[in-house]
Amino acid sequence: AQRVTQPEKLLSVFKGAPVELKCNYSYSGSPELFWYVQYSRQRLQLLLRHISRESIKGFTADLNKGETSFHLKKPFAQEEDSAMYYCALRNSGNTPLVFGKGTRLSVIA
Amino acid sequence: DVKVTQSSRYLVKRTGEKVFLECVQDMDHENMFWYRQDPGLGLRLIYFSYDVKMKEKGDIPEGYSVSREKKERFSLILESASTNQTSMYLCASSLPGQGNEKLFFGSGTQLSVL
């Protein structure tokens, strides 16, 4: 069965410090991984997807199939990064996303 | 910009009541989803639909049903509300196929069952 694990419920970092939000998955095939973000009083929205290999708002995430991980990283945290972050997985085809339990990131000034 | 509209932002109901949560999207998306969002439990899929009059159970369908009579509207029904259904309910829509990982979410309905 597909499973997404985000081990940290809450992560607090100081402004300017590096950030790493952990995500591990269990899936036997070739998964597609995503990060979604929900800022305070805003809708949940897609942040980035692994196939695009993009950097959004300074965040990057690399799919590591050996470690079955898709950690979200940013070298210098900003206060506006404070939000709820969800890692999500999809197997091939038109199947629904499976979400992790989320990590709340708090960036302290 | 895709707009997913959930009819109520806050809803308070009594145990045993029948509850309707409405969701409408304006971008002709085939796929629609209902999730519930609980602290510490993340997003859990209740039901989804890939076409009109089509529905599939998600991970936690017990106590819920859905209706999709028109492409743009996907309704979640709680036949007899219970206190453990107090939650934030999120509706989402997407295109089929490779585009379906980009979910467009509504602003959510916070349901309290007393």
PDB file of C-alpha atoms in Angstrom:
ATOM      1  CA  ALA A   1       0.000   0.000   0.000  1.00  0.00           C
ATOM      2  CA  GLN A   2       1.082   3.543  -0.624  1.00  0.00           C
ATOM      3  CA  ARG A   3       2.109   5.520   2.415  1.00  0.00           C
ATOM      4  CA  VAL A   4       3.622   8.946   2.999  1.00  0.00           C
ATOM      5  CA  THR A   5       5.375   9.676   6.268  1.00  0.00           C
ATOM      6  CA  GLN A   6       6.224  13.120   7.537  1.00  0.00           C
ATOM      7  CA  PRO A   7       7.955  12.461  10.847  1.00  0.00           C
ATOM      8  CA  GLU A   8       7.776  16.011  12.209  1.00  0.00           C
ATOM      9  CA  LYS A   9       4.467  17.583  13.203  1.00  0.00           C
ATOM     10  CA  LEU A  10       6.135  20.890  13.971  1.00  0.00           C
ATOM     11  CA  LEU A  11       9.432  22.369  12.861  1.00  0.00           C
ATOM     12  CA  SER A  12      10.671  25.676  14.218  1.00  0.00           C
ATOM     13  CA  VAL A  13      13.679  27.452  12.712  1.00  0.00           C
ATOM     14  CA  PHE A  14      15.160  30.916  12.935  1.00  0.00           C
ATOM     15  CA  LYS A  15      14.961  33.300  10.022  1.00  0.00           C
ATOM     16  CA  GLY A  16      17.958  32.800   7.756  1.00  0.00           C
ATOM     17  CA  ALA A  17      18.591  29.248   8.928  1.00  0.00           C
ATOM     18  CA  PRO A  18      18.375  26.270   6.545  1.00  0.00           C
ATOM     19  CA  VAL A  19      15.146  24.302   6.455  1.00  0.00           C
ATOM     20  CA  GLU A  20      14.557  20.638   5.696  1.00  0.00           C
ATOM     21  CA  LEU A  21      11.085  19.154   5.856  1.00  0.00           C
ATOM     22  CA  LYS A  22      11.287  15.383   5.764  1.00  0.00           C
ATOM     23  CA  CYS A  23       9.120  13.105   3.677  1.00  0.00           C
ATOM     24  CA  ASN A  24       9.482   9.347   3.282  1.00  0.00           C
ATOM     25  CA  TYR A  25       7.254   7.134   1.217  1.00  0.00           C
ATOM     26  CA  SER A  26       6.503   3.488   0.738  1.00  0.00           C
ATOM     27  CA  TYR A  27       5.505   2.359  -2.701  1.00  0.00           C
ATOM     28  CA  SER A  28       6.830  -0.474  -4.791  1.00  0.00           C
ATOM     29  CA  GLY A  29       6.492   1.146  -8.210  1.00  0.00           C
ATOM     30  CA  SER A  30       7.721   4.439  -9.631  1.00  0.00           C
ATOM     31  CA  PRO A  31       5.967   7.125  -7.642  1.00  0.00           C
ATOM     32  CA  GLU A  32       5.338  10.728  -8.427  1.00  0.00           C
ATOM     33  CA  LEU A  33       5.951  13.004  -5.463  1.00  0.00           C
ATOM     34  CA  PHE A  34       4.671  16.470  -4.679  1.00  0.00           C
ATOM     35  CA  TRP A  35       4.734  19.121  -1.994  1.00  0.00           C
ATOM     36  CA  TYR A  36       1.619  21.119  -1.164  1.00  0.00           C
ATOM     37  CA  VAL A  37       1.541  24.168   1.102  1.00  0.00           C
ATOM     38  CA  GLN A  38      -1.150  25.970   3.055  1.00  0.00           C
ATOM     39  CA  TYR A  39      -0.375  29.468   4.291  1.00  0.00           C
ATOM     40  CA  SER A  40      -2.440  31.005   7.055  1.00  0.00           C
ATOM     41  CA  ARG A  41      -5.985  31.771   5.865  1.00  0.00           C
ATOM     42  CA  GLN A  42      -5.201  30.602   2.336  1.00  0.00           C
ATOM     43  CA  ARG A  43      -6.144  27.566   0.310  1.00  0.00           C
ATOM     44  CA  LEU A  44      -3.998  24.499   0.038  1.00  0.00           C
ATOM     45  CA  GLN A  45      -1.922  24.765  -3.142  1.00  0.00           C
ATOM     46  CA  LEU A  46       0.713  22.885  -5.079  1.00  0.00           C
ATOM     47  CA  LEU A  47       4.238  24.018  -4.263  1.00  0.00           C
ATOM     48  CA  LEU A  48       6.348  21.762  -6.434  1.00  0.00           C
ATOM     49  CA  ARG A  49       6.533  18.358  -8.101  1.00  0.00           C
ATOM     50  CA  HIS A  50       9.543  16.132  -8.470  1.00  0.00           C
ATOM     51  CA  ILE A  51       9.270  15.621 -12.220  1.00  0.00           C
ATOM     52  CA  SER A  52       9.711  19.329 -12.832  1.00  0.00           C
ATOM     53  CA  ARG A  53      12.938  19.531 -10.837  1.00  0.00           C
ATOM     54  CA  GLU A  54      12.047  23.143 -10.201  1.00  0.00           C
ATOM     55  CA  SER A  55      12.783  25.622  -7.444  1.00  0.00           C
ATOM     56  CA  ILE A  56       9.746  27.462  -6.149  1.00  0.00           C
ATOM     57  CA  LYS A  57      10.098  30.289  -3.623  1.00  0.00           C
ATOM     58  CA  GLY A  58      13.629  29.035  -2.998  1.00  0.00           C
ATOM     59  CA  PHE A  59      12.454  25.512  -2.120  1.00  0.00           C
ATOM     60  CA  THR A  60      13.775  22.399  -3.824  1.00  0.00           C
ATOM     61  CA  ALA A  61      13.096  18.724  -3.340  1.00  0.00           C
ATOM     62  CA  ASP A  62      14.982  15.748  -4.714  1.00  0.00           C
ATOM     63  CA  LEU A  63      13.502  12.313  -5.109  1.00  0.00           C
ATOM     64  CA  ASN A  64      15.862   9.732  -3.618  1.00  0.00           C
ATOM     65  CA  LYS A  65      14.596   6.321  -4.651  1.00  0.00           C
ATOM     66  CA  GLY A  66      17.274   4.490  -2.662  1.00  0.00           C
ATOM     67  CA  GLU A  67      16.169   6.121   0.570  1.00  0.00           C
ATOM     68  CA  THR A  68      12.529   6.477  -0.562  1.00  0.00           C
ATOM     69  CA  SER A  69      12.614  10.111   0.438  1.00  0.00           C
ATOM     70  CA  PHE A  70      11.503  13.440  -0.985  1.00  0.00           C
ATOM     71  CA  HIS A  71      12.699  16.020   1.504  1.00  0.00           C
ATOM     72  CA  LEU A  72      11.885  19.699   0.989  1.00  0.00           C
ATOM     73  CA  LYS A  73      14.800  22.075   1.469  1.00  0.00           C
ATOM     74  CA  LYS A  74      15.493  25.775   1.532  1.00  0.00           C
ATOM     75  CA  PRO A  75      18.899  27.262   2.356  1.00  0.00           C
ATOM     76  CA  PHE A  76      17.638  30.398   4.116  1.00  0.00           C
ATOM     77  CA  ALA A  77      14.207  30.396   5.773  1.00  0.00           C
ATOM     78  CA  GLN A  78      12.001  33.486   5.607  1.00  0.00           C
ATOM     79  CA  GLU A  79       9.155  34.431   7.911  1.00  0.00           C
ATOM     80  CA  GLU A  80       6.693  34.137   5.027  1.00  0.00           C
ATOM     81  CA  ASP A  81       7.605  30.450   4.710  1.00  0.00           C
ATOM     82  CA  SER A  82       5.669  29.746   7.893  1.00  0.00           C
ATOM     83  CA  ALA A  83       2.889  27.411   6.797  1.00  0.00           C
ATOM     84  CA  MET A  84       1.592  23.862   6.821  1.00  0.00           C
ATOM     85  CA  TYR A  85       3.410  21.607   4.356  1.00  0.00           C
ATOM     86  CA  TYR A  86       2.085  18.328   3.009  1.00  0.00           C
ATOM     87  CA  CYS A  87       4.005  15.735   1.044  1.00  0.00           C
ATOM     88  CA  ALA A  88       1.899  13.754  -1.435  1.00  0.00           C
ATOM     89  CA  LEU A  89       2.375  10.693  -3.605  1.00  0.00           C
ATOM     90  CA  ARG A  90       0.678   9.316  -6.668  1.00  0.00           C
ATOM     91  CA  ASN A  91       1.244   6.070  -8.473  1.00  0.00           C
ATOM     92  CA  SER A  92       1.016   5.921 -12.240  1.00  0.00           C
ATOM     93  CA  GLY A  93      -2.212   6.763 -13.941  1.00  0.00           C
ATOM     94  CA  ASN A  94      -5.167   8.851 -12.963  1.00  0.00           C
ATOM     95  CA  THR A  95      -5.251   7.926  -9.287  1.00  0.00           C
ATOM     96  CA  PRO A  96      -5.851  10.219  -6.339  1.00  0.00           C
ATOM     97  CA  LEU A  97      -3.003  11.696  -4.373  1.00  0.00           C
ATOM     98  CA  VAL A  98      -2.104  10.212  -1.011  1.00  0.00           C
ATOM     99  CA  PHE A  99      -1.070  12.870   1.493  1.00  0.00           C
ATOM    100  CA  GLY A 100       1.152  12.730   4.546  1.00  0.00           C
ATOM    101  CA  LYS A 101       0.025  14.081   7.897  1.00  0.00           C
ATOM    102  CA  GLY A 102       1.740  17.391   7.350  1.00  0.00           C
ATOM    103  CA  THR A 103       4.468  19.435   9.018  1.00  0.00           C
ATOM    104  CA  ARG A 104       3.862  22.888  10.404  1.00  0.00           C
ATOM    105  CA  LEU A 105       6.863  25.114   9.744  1.00  0.00           C
ATOM    106  CA  SER A 106       7.330  28.090  12.004  1.00  0.00           C
ATOM    107  CA  VAL A 107      10.047  30.590  11.085  1.00  0.00           C
ATOM    108  CA  ILE A 108      11.050  32.728  14.027  1.00  0.00           C
ATOM    109  CA  ALA A 109      12.314  36.257  13.489  1.00  0.00           C
TER     110      ALA A 109
ATOM    111  CA  ASP B   1      -7.755  31.165 -12.450  1.00  0.00           C
ATOM    112  CA  VAL B   2      -9.581  28.042 -11.338  1.00  0.00           C
ATOM    113  CA  LYS B   3     -12.216  28.700  -8.770  1.00  0.00           C
ATOM    114  CA  VAL B   4     -13.425  25.974  -6.441  1.00  0.00           C
ATOM    115  CA  THR B   5     -16.224  27.246  -4.273  1.00  0.00           C
ATOM    116  CA  GLN B   6     -17.536  25.569  -1.167  1.00  0.00           C
ATOM    117  CA  SER B   7     -20.932  26.879  -0.191  1.00  0.00           C
ATOM    118  CA  SER B   8     -20.321  27.330   3.532  1.00  0.00           C
ATOM    119  CA  ARG B   9     -17.218  28.377   5.442  1.00  0.00           C
ATOM    120  CA  TYR B  10     -18.646  27.355   8.830  1.00  0.00           C
ATOM    121  CA  LEU B  11     -21.456  24.966   9.601  1.00  0.00           C
ATOM    122  CA  VAL B  12     -22.901  23.827  12.929  1.00  0.00           C
ATOM    123  CA  LYS B  13     -25.200  20.802  12.976  1.00  0.00           C
ATOM    124  CA  ARG B  14     -26.719  18.492  15.564  1.00  0.00           C
ATOM    125  CA  THR B  15     -26.054  14.787  15.904  1.00  0.00           C
ATOM    126  CA  GLY B  16     -28.313  12.792  13.612  1.00  0.00           C
ATOM    127  CA  GLU B  17     -28.968  15.596  11.141  1.00  0.00           C
ATOM    128  CA  LYS B  18     -28.504  15.068   7.425  1.00  0.00           C
ATOM    129  CA  VAL B  19     -25.800  17.424   6.180  1.00  0.00           C
ATOM    130  CA  PHE B  20     -25.037  18.553   2.646  1.00  0.00           C
ATOM    131  CA  LEU B  21     -21.692  20.092   1.734  1.00  0.00           C
ATOM    132  CA  GLU B  22     -21.657  21.632  -1.702  1.00  0.00           C
ATOM    133  CA  CYS B  23     -18.715  22.217  -4.003  1.00  0.00           C
ATOM    134  CA  VAL B  24     -18.694  23.898  -7.402  1.00  0.00           C
ATOM    135  CA  GLN B  25     -15.784  24.388  -9.801  1.00  0.00           C
ATOM    136  CA  ASP B  26     -15.780  26.633 -12.839  1.00  0.00           C
ATOM    137  CA  MET B  27     -12.992  25.197 -14.992  1.00  0.00           C
ATOM    138  CA  ASP B  28     -14.664  22.173 -16.534  1.00  0.00           C
ATOM    139  CA  HIS B  29     -12.502  19.740 -14.557  1.00  0.00           C
ATOM    140  CA  GLU B  30     -13.418  16.093 -14.827  1.00  0.00           C
ATOM    141  CA  ASN B  31     -11.937  15.080 -11.467  1.00  0.00           C
ATOM    142  CA  MET B  32     -13.361  16.135  -8.123  1.00  0.00           C
ATOM    143  CA  PHE B  33     -12.430  15.056  -4.610  1.00  0.00           C
ATOM    144  CA  TRP B  34     -13.558  15.375  -1.022  1.00  0.00           C
ATOM    145  CA  TYR B  35     -10.970  15.292   1.751  1.00  0.00           C
ATOM    146  CA  ARG B  36     -11.212  15.875   5.444  1.00  0.00           C
ATOM    147  CA  GLN B  37      -8.391  17.668   7.205  1.00  0.00           C
ATOM    148  CA  ASP B  38      -7.724  16.956  10.862  1.00  0.00           C
ATOM    149  CA  PRO B  39      -4.770  18.129  12.985  1.00  0.00           C
ATOM    150  CA  GLY B  40      -2.214  15.365  13.262  1.00  0.00           C
ATOM    151  CA  LEU B  41      -4.000  13.222  10.688  1.00  0.00           C
ATOM    152  CA  GLY B  42      -3.417  15.278   7.559  1.00  0.00           C
ATOM    153  CA  LEU B  43      -5.691  15.003   4.546  1.00  0.00           C
ATOM    154  CA  ARG B  44      -7.732  11.849   4.161  1.00  0.00           C
ATOM    155  CA  LEU B  45      -9.663  11.071   1.005  1.00  0.00           C
ATOM    156  CA  ILE B  46     -13.375  10.441   1.513  1.00  0.00           C
ATOM    157  CA  TYR B  47     -14.741  10.094  -2.023  1.00  0.00           C
ATOM    158  CA  PHE B  48     -13.755  11.088  -5.520  1.00  0.00           C
ATOM    159  CA  SER B  49     -15.318  11.294  -8.941  1.00  0.00           C
ATOM    160  CA  TYR B  50     -13.807  11.214 -12.409  1.00  0.00           C
ATOM    161  CA  ASP B  51     -16.992  11.927 -14.322  1.00  0.00           C
ATOM    162  CA  VAL B  52     -20.623  12.851 -13.977  1.00  0.00           C
ATOM    163  CA  LYS B  53     -22.621  10.238 -12.081  1.00  0.00           C
ATOM    164  CA  MET B  54     -19.405   8.385 -11.296  1.00  0.00           C
ATOM    165  CA  LYS B  55     -18.070   7.998  -7.772  1.00  0.00           C
ATOM    166  CA  GLU B  56     -15.364   6.015  -6.052  1.00  0.00           C
ATOM    167  CA  LYS B  57     -14.719   5.407  -2.374  1.00  0.00           C
ATOM    168  CA  GLY B  58     -11.604   6.864  -0.901  1.00  0.00           C
ATOM    169  CA  ASP B  59      -9.864   5.800   2.279  1.00  0.00           C
ATOM    170  CA  ILE B  60     -12.560   6.798   4.787  1.00  0.00           C
ATOM    171  CA  PRO B  61     -15.993   6.641   3.098  1.00  0.00           C
ATOM    172  CA  GLU B  62     -17.934   5.294   6.082  1.00  0.00           C
ATOM    173  CA  GLY B  63     -20.727   7.601   7.125  1.00  0.00           C
ATOM    174  CA  TYR B  64     -20.548   9.629   3.896  1.00  0.00           C
ATOM    175  CA  SER B  65     -22.038   9.549   0.438  1.00  0.00           C
ATOM    176  CA  VAL B  66     -21.629  11.796  -2.594  1.00  0.00           C
ATOM    177  CA  SER B  67     -23.554  13.034  -5.581  1.00  0.00           C
ATOM    178  CA  ARG B  68     -22.298  14.251  -8.940  1.00  0.00           C
ATOM    179  CA  GLU B  69     -25.267  15.052 -11.156  1.00  0.00           C
ATOM    180  CA  LYS B  70     -23.456  17.806 -13.035  1.00  0.00           C
ATOM    181  CA  LYS B  71     -19.825  18.082 -14.020  1.00  0.00           C
ATOM    182  CA  GLU B  72     -19.205  21.249 -12.068  1.00  0.00           C
ATOM    183  CA  ARG B  73     -20.854  20.190  -8.809  1.00  0.00           C
ATOM    184  CA  PHE B  74     -19.796  17.534  -6.300  1.00  0.00           C
ATOM    185  CA  SER B  75     -21.789  17.210  -3.113  1.00  0.00           C
ATOM    186  CA  LEU B  76     -20.778  15.439   0.080  1.00  0.00           C
ATOM    187  CA  ILE B  77     -23.604  14.054   2.195  1.00  0.00           C
ATOM    188  CA  LEU B  78     -23.500  13.037   5.817  1.00  0.00           C
ATOM    189  CA  GLU B  79     -26.603  10.859   6.172  1.00  0.00           C
ATOM    190  CA  SER B  80     -26.672  11.077   9.968  1.00  0.00           C
ATOM    191  CA  ALA B  81     -24.056  13.404  11.360  1.00  0.00           C
ATOM    192  CA  SER B  82     -22.001  12.257  14.323  1.00  0.00           C
ATOM    193  CA  THR B  83     -19.609  14.125  16.581  1.00  0.00           C
ATOM    194  CA  ASN B  84     -16.606  12.298  15.108  1.00  0.00           C
ATOM    195  CA  GLN B  85     -17.407  13.933  11.785  1.00  0.00           C
ATOM    196  CA  THR B  86     -16.516  17.341  13.205  1.00  0.00           C
ATOM    197  CA  SER B  87     -13.724  18.406  10.881  1.00  0.00           C
ATOM    198  CA  MET B  88     -12.515  20.696   8.120  1.00  0.00           C
ATOM    199  CA  TYR B  89     -13.790  19.436   4.771  1.00  0.00           C
ATOM    200  CA  LEU B  90     -11.858  20.293   1.622  1.00  0.00           C
ATOM    201  CA  CYS B  91     -13.128  19.939  -1.900  1.00  0.00           C
ATOM    202  CA  ALA B  92     -10.696  19.828  -4.811  1.00  0.00           C
ATOM    203  CA  SER B  93     -10.776  19.476  -8.565  1.00  0.00           C
ATOM    204  CA  SER B  94      -8.248  18.650 -11.276  1.00  0.00           C
ATOM    205  CA  LEU B  95      -7.811  17.724 -14.887  1.00  0.00           C
ATOM    206  CA  PRO B  96      -7.510  14.029 -15.745  1.00  0.00           C
ATOM    207  CA  GLY B  97      -4.347  12.223 -16.721  1.00  0.00           C
ATOM    208  CA  GLN B  98      -0.982  13.831 -16.202  1.00  0.00           C
ATOM    209  CA  GLY B  99      -2.480  17.038 -14.968  1.00  0.00           C
ATOM    210  CA  ASN B 100      -4.357  15.496 -12.140  1.00  0.00           C
ATOM    211  CA  GLU B 101      -1.647  15.945  -9.568  1.00  0.00           C
ATOM    212  CA  LYS B 102      -2.346  19.658  -9.521  1.00  0.00           C
ATOM    213  CA  LEU B 103      -5.345  19.840  -7.274  1.00  0.00           C
ATOM    214  CA  PHE B 104      -7.237  23.088  -6.954  1.00  0.00           C
ATOM    215  CA  PHE B 105      -8.730  23.323  -3.492  1.00  0.00           C
ATOM    216  CA  GLY B 106     -11.676  25.169  -2.110  1.00  0.00           C
ATOM    217  CA  SER B 107     -11.337  27.287   0.995  1.00  0.00           C
ATOM    218  CA  GLY B 108     -12.877  24.560   3.139  1.00  0.00           C
ATOM    219  CA  THR B 109     -15.955  24.048   5.297  1.00  0.00           C
ATOM    220  CA  GLN B 110     -15.421  23.785   9.044  1.00  0.00           C
ATOM    221  CA  LEU B 111     -18.197  21.490  10.235  1.00  0.00           C
ATOM    222  CA  SER B 112     -19.035  21.188  13.911  1.00  0.00           C
ATOM    223  CA  VAL B 113     -21.424  18.422  14.976  1.00  0.00           C
ATOM    224  CA  LEU B 114     -22.848  18.957  18.436  1.00  0.00           C
TER     225      LEU B 114
END
